[in-house]
PDB file of N, CA and C in Angstrom:
ATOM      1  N   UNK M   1    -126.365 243.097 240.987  1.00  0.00           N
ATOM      2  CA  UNK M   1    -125.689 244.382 241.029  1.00  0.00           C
ATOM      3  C   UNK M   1    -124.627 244.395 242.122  1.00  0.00           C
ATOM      4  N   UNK M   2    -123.702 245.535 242.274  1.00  0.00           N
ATOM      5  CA  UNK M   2    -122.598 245.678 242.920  1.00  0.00           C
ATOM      6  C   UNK M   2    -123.297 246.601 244.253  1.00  0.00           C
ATOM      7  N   UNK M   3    -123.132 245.779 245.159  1.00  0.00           N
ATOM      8  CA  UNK M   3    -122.965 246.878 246.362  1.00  0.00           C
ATOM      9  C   UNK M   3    -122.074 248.277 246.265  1.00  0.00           C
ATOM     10  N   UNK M   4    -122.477 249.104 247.160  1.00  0.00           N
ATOM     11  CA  UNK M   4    -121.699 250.379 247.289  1.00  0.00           C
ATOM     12  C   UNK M   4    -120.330 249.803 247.558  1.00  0.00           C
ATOM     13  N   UNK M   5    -119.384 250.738 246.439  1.00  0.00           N
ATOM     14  CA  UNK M   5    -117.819 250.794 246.831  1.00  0.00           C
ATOM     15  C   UNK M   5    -117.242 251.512 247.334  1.00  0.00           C
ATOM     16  N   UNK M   6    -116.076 251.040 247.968  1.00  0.00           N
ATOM     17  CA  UNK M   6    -114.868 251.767 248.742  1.00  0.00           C
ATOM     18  C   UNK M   6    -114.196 251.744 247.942  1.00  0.00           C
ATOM     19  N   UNK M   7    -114.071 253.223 247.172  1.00  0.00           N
ATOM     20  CA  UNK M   7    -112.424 253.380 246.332  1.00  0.00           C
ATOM     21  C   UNK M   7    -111.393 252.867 246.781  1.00  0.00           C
ATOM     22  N   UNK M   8    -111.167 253.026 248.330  1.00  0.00           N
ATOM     23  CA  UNK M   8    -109.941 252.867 248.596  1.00  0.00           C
ATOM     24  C   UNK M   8    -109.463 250.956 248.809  1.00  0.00           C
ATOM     25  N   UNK M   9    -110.655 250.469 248.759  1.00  0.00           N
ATOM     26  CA  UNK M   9    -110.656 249.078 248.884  1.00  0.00           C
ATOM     27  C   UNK M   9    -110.715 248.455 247.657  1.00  0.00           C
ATOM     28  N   UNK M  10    -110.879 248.742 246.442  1.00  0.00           N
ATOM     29  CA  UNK M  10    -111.301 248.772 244.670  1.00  0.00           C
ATOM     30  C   UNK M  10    -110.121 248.283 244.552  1.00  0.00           C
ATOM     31  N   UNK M  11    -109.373 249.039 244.713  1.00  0.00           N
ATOM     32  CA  UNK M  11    -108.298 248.962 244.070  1.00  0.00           C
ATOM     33  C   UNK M  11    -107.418 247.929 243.954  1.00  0.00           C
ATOM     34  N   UNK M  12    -106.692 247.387 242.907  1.00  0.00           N
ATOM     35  CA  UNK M  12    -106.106 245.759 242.833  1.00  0.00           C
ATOM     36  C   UNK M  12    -107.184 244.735 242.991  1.00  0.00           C
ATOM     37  N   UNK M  13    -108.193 245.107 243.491  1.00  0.00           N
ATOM     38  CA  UNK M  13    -109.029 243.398 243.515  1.00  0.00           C
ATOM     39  C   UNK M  13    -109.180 242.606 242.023  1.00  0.00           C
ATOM     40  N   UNK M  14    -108.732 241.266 241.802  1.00  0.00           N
ATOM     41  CA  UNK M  14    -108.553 240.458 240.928  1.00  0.00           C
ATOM     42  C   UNK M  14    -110.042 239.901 240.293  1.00  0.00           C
ATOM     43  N   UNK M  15    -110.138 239.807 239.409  1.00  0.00           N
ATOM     44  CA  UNK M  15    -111.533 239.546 238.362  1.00  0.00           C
ATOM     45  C   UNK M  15    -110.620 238.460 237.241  1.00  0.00           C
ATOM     46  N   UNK M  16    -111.424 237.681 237.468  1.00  0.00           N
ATOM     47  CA  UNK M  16    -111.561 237.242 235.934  1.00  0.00           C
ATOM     48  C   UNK M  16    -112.673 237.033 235.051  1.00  0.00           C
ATOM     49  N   UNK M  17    -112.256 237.474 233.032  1.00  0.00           N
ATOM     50  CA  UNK M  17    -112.914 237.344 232.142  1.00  0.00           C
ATOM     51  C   UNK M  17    -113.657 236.179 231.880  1.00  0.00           C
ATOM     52  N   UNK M  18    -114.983 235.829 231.839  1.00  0.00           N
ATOM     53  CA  UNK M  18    -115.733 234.534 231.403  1.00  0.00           C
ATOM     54  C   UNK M  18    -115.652 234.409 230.102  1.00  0.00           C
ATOM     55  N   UNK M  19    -114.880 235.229 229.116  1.00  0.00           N
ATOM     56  CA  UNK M  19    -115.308 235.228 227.852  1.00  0.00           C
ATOM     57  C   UNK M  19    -113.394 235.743 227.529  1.00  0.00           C
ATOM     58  N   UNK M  20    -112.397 235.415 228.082  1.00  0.00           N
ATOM     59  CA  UNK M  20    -110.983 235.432 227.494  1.00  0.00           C
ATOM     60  C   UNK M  20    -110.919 235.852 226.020  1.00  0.00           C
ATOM     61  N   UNK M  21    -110.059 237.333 225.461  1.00  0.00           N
ATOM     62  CA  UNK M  21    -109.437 237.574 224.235  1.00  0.00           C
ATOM     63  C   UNK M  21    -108.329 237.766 224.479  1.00  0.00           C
ATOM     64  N   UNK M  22    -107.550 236.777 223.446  1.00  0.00           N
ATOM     65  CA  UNK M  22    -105.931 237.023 223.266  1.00  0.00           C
ATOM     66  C   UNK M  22    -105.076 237.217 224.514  1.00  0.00           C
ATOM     67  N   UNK M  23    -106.103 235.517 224.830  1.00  0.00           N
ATOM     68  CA  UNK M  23    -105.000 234.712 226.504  1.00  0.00           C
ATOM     69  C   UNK M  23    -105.573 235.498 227.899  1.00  0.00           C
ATOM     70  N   UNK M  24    -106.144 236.631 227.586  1.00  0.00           N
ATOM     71  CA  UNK M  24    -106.353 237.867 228.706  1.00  0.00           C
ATOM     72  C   UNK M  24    -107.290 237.167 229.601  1.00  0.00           C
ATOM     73  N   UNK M  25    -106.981 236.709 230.559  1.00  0.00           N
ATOM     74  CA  UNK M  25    -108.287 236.190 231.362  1.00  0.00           C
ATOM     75  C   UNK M  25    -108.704 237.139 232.465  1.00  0.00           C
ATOM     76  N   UNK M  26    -107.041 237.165 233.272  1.00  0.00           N
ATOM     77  CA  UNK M  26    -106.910 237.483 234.338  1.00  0.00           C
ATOM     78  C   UNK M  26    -106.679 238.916 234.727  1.00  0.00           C
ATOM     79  N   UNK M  27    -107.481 239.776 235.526  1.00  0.00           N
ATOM     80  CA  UNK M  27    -107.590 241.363 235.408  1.00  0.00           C
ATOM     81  C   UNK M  27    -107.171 241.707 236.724  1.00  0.00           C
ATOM     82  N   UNK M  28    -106.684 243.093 237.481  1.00  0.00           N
ATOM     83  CA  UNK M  28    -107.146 243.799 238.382  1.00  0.00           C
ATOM     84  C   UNK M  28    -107.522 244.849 238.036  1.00  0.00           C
ATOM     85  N   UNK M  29    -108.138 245.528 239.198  1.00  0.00           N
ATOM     86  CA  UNK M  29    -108.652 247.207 239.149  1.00  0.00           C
ATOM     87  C   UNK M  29    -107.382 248.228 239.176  1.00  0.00           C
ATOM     88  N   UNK M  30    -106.918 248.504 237.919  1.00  0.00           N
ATOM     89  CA  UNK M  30    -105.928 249.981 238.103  1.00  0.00           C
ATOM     90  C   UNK M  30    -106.527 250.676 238.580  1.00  0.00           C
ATOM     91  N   UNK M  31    -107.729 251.858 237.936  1.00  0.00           N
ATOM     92  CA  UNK M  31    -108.007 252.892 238.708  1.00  0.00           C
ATOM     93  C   UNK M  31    -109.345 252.812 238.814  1.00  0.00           C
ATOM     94  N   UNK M  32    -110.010 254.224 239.075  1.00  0.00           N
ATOM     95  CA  UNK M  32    -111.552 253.878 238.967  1.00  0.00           C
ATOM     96  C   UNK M  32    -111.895 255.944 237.984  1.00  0.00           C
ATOM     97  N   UNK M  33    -113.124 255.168 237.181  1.00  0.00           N
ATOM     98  CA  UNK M  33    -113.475 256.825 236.486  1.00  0.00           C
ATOM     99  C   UNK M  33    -114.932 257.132 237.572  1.00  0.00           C
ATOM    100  N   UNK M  34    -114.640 258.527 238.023  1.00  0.00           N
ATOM    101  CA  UNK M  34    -115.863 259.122 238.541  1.00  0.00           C
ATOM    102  C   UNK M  34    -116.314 259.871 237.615  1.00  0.00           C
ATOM    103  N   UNK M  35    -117.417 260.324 238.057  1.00  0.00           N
ATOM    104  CA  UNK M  35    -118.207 261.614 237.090  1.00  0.00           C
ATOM    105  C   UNK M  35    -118.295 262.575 238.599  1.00  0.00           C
ATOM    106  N   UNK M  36    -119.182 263.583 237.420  1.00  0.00           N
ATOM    107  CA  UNK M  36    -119.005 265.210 238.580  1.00  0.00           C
ATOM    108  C   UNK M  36    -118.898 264.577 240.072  1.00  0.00           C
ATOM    109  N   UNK M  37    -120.658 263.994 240.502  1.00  0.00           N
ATOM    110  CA  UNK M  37    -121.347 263.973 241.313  1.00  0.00           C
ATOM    111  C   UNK M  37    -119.901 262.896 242.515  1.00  0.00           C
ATOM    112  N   UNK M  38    -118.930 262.509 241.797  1.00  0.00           N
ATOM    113  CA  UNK M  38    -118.136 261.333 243.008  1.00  0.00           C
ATOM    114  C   UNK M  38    -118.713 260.305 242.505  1.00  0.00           C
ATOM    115  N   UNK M  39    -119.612 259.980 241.947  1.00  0.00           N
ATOM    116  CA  UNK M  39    -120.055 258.331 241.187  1.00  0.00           C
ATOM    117  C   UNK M  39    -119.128 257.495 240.857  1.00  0.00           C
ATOM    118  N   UNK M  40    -118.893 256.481 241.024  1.00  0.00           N
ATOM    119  CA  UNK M  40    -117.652 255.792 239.887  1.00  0.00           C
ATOM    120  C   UNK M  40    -118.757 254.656 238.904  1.00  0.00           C
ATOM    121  N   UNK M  41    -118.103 255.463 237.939  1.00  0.00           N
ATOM    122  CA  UNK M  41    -119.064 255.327 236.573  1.00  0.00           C
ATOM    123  C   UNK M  41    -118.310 253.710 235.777  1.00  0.00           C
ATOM    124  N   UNK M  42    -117.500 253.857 236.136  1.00  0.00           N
ATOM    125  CA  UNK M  42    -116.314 253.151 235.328  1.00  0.00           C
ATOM    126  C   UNK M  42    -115.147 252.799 235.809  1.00  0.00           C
ATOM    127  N   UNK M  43    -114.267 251.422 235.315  1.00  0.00           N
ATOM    128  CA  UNK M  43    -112.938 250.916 236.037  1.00  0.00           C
ATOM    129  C   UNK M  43    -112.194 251.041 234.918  1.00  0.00           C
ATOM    130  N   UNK M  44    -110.840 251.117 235.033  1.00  0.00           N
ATOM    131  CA  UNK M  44    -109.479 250.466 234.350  1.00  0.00           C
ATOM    132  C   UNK M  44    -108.887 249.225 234.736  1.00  0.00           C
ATOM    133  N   UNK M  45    -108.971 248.182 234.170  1.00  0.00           N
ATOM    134  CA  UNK M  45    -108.587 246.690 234.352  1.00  0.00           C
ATOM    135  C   UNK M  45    -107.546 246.508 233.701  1.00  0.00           C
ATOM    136  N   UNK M  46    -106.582 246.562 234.526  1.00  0.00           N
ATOM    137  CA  UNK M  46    -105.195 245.719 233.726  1.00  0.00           C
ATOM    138  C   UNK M  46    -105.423 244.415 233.530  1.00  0.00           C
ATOM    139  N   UNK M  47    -104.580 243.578 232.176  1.00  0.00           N
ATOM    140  CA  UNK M  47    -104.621 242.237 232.151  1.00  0.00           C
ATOM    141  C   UNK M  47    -102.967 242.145 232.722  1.00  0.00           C
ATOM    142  N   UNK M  48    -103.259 240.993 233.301  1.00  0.00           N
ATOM    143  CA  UNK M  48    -102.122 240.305 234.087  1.00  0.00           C
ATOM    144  C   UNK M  48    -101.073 240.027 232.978  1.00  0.00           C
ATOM    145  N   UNK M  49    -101.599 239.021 232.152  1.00  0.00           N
ATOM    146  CA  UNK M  49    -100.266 238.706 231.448  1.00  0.00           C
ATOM    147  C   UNK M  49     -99.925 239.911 230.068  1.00  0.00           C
ATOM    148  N   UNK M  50    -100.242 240.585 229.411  1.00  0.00           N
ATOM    149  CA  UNK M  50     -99.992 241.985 229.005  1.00  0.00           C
ATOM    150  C   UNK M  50     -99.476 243.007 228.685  1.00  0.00           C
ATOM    151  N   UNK M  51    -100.627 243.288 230.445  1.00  0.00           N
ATOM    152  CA  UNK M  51    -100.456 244.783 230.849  1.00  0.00           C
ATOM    153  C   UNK M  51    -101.186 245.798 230.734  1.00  0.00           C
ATOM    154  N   UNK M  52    -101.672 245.171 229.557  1.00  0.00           N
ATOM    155  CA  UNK M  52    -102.918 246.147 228.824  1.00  0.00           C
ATOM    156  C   UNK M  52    -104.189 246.745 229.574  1.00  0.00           C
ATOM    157  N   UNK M  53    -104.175 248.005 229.600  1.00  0.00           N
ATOM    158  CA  UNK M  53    -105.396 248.599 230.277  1.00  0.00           C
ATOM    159  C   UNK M  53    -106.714 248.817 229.592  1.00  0.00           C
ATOM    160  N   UNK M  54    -107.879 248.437 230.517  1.00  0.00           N
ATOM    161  CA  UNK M  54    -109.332 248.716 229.365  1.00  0.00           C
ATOM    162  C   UNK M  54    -110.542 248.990 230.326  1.00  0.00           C
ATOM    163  N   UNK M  55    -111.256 249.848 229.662  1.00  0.00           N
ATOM    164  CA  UNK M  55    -112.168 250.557 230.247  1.00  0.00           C
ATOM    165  C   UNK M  55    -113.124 249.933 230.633  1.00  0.00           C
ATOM    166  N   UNK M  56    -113.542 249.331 231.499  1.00  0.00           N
ATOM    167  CA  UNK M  56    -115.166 248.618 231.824  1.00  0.00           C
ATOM    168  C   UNK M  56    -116.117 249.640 232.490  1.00  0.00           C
ATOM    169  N   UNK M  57    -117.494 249.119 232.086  1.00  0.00           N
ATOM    170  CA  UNK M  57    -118.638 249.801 233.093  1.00  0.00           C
ATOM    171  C   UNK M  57    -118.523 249.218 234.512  1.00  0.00           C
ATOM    172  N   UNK M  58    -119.362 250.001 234.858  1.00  0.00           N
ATOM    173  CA  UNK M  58    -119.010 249.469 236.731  1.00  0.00           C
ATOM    174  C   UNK M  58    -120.529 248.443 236.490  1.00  0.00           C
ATOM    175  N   UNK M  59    -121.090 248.458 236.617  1.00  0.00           N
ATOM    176  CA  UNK M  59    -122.498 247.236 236.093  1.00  0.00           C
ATOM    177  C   UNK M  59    -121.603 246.247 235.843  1.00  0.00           C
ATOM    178  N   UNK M  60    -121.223 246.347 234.428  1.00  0.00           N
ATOM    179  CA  UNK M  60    -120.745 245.146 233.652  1.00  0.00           C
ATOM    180  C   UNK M  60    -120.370 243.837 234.866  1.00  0.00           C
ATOM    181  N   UNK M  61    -119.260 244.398 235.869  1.00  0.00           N
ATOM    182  CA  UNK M  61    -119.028 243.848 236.942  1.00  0.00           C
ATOM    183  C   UNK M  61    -119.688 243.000 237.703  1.00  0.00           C
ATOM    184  N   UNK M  62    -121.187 243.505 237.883  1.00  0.00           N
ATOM    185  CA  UNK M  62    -121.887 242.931 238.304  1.00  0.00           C
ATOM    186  C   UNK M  62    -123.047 241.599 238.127  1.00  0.00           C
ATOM    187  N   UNK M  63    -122.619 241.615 236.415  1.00  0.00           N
ATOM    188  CA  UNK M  63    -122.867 240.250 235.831  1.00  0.00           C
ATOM    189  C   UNK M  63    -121.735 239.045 235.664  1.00  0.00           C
ATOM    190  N   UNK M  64    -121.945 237.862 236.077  1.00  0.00           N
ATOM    191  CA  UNK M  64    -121.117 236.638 236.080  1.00  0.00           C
ATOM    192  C   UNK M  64    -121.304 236.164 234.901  1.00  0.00           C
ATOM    193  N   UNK M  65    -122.210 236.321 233.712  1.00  0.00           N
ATOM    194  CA  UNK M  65    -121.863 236.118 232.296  1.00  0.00           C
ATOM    195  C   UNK M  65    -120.817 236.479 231.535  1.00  0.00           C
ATOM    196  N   UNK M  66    -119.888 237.682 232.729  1.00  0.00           N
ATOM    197  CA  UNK M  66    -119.094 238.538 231.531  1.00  0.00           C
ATOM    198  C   UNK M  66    -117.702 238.429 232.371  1.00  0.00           C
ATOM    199  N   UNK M  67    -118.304 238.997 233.764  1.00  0.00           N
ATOM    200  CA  UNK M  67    -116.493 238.875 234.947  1.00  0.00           C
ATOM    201  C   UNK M  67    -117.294 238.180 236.467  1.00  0.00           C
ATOM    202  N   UNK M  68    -116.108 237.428 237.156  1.00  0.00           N
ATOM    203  CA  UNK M  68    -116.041 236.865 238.392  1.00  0.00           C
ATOM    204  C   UNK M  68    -114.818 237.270 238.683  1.00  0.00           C
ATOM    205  N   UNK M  69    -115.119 237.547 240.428  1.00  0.00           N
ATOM    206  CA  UNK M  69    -114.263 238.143 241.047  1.00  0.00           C
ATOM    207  C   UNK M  69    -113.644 237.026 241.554  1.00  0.00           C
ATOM    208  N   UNK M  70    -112.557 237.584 241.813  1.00  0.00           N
ATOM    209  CA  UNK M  70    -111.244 236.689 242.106  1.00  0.00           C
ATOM    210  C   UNK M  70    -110.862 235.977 240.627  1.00  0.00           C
ATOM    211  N   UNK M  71    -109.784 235.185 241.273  1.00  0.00           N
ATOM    212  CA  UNK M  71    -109.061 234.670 240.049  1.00  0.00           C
ATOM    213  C   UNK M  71    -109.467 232.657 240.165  1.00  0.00           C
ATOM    214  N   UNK M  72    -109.996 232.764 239.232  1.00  0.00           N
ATOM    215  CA  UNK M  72    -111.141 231.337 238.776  1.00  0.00           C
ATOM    216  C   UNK M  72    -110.146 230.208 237.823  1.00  0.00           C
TER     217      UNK M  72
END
């Protein structure tokens, strides 16, 4: 699992996809989705080559079957 985040530190950190569609490997954090409580429930990941934005769970993150942080 993901340690507690700093929104303000989230932001831009580079991930890459273990499982690449249509060339997309390489991601950062555009924004982040909260719910009521201030939670961040959810990210927006741009792909690098693209542009394209997509919704991930904040978990998901925290498995290396699916994303690794930094650029691999």
């Amino acid at each position: 699992m993901l340690r507690k985040i700093n929104p303000k530190k989230f932001i831009n950190i580079p991930w890459t996809a273990t499982n690449p569609h249509n060339r997309e490997k390489h991601f950062h954090v555009h924004s982040l989705i909260h719910q009521r409580g201030g939670l961040i429930t959810a990210v927006r990941m741009q792909a690098v080559v693209s542009g394209t934005i997509y919704c991930t769970k904040i978990e998901d993150l925290g498995y290396t079957g699916t994303w690794l942080r930094g650029w691999c």
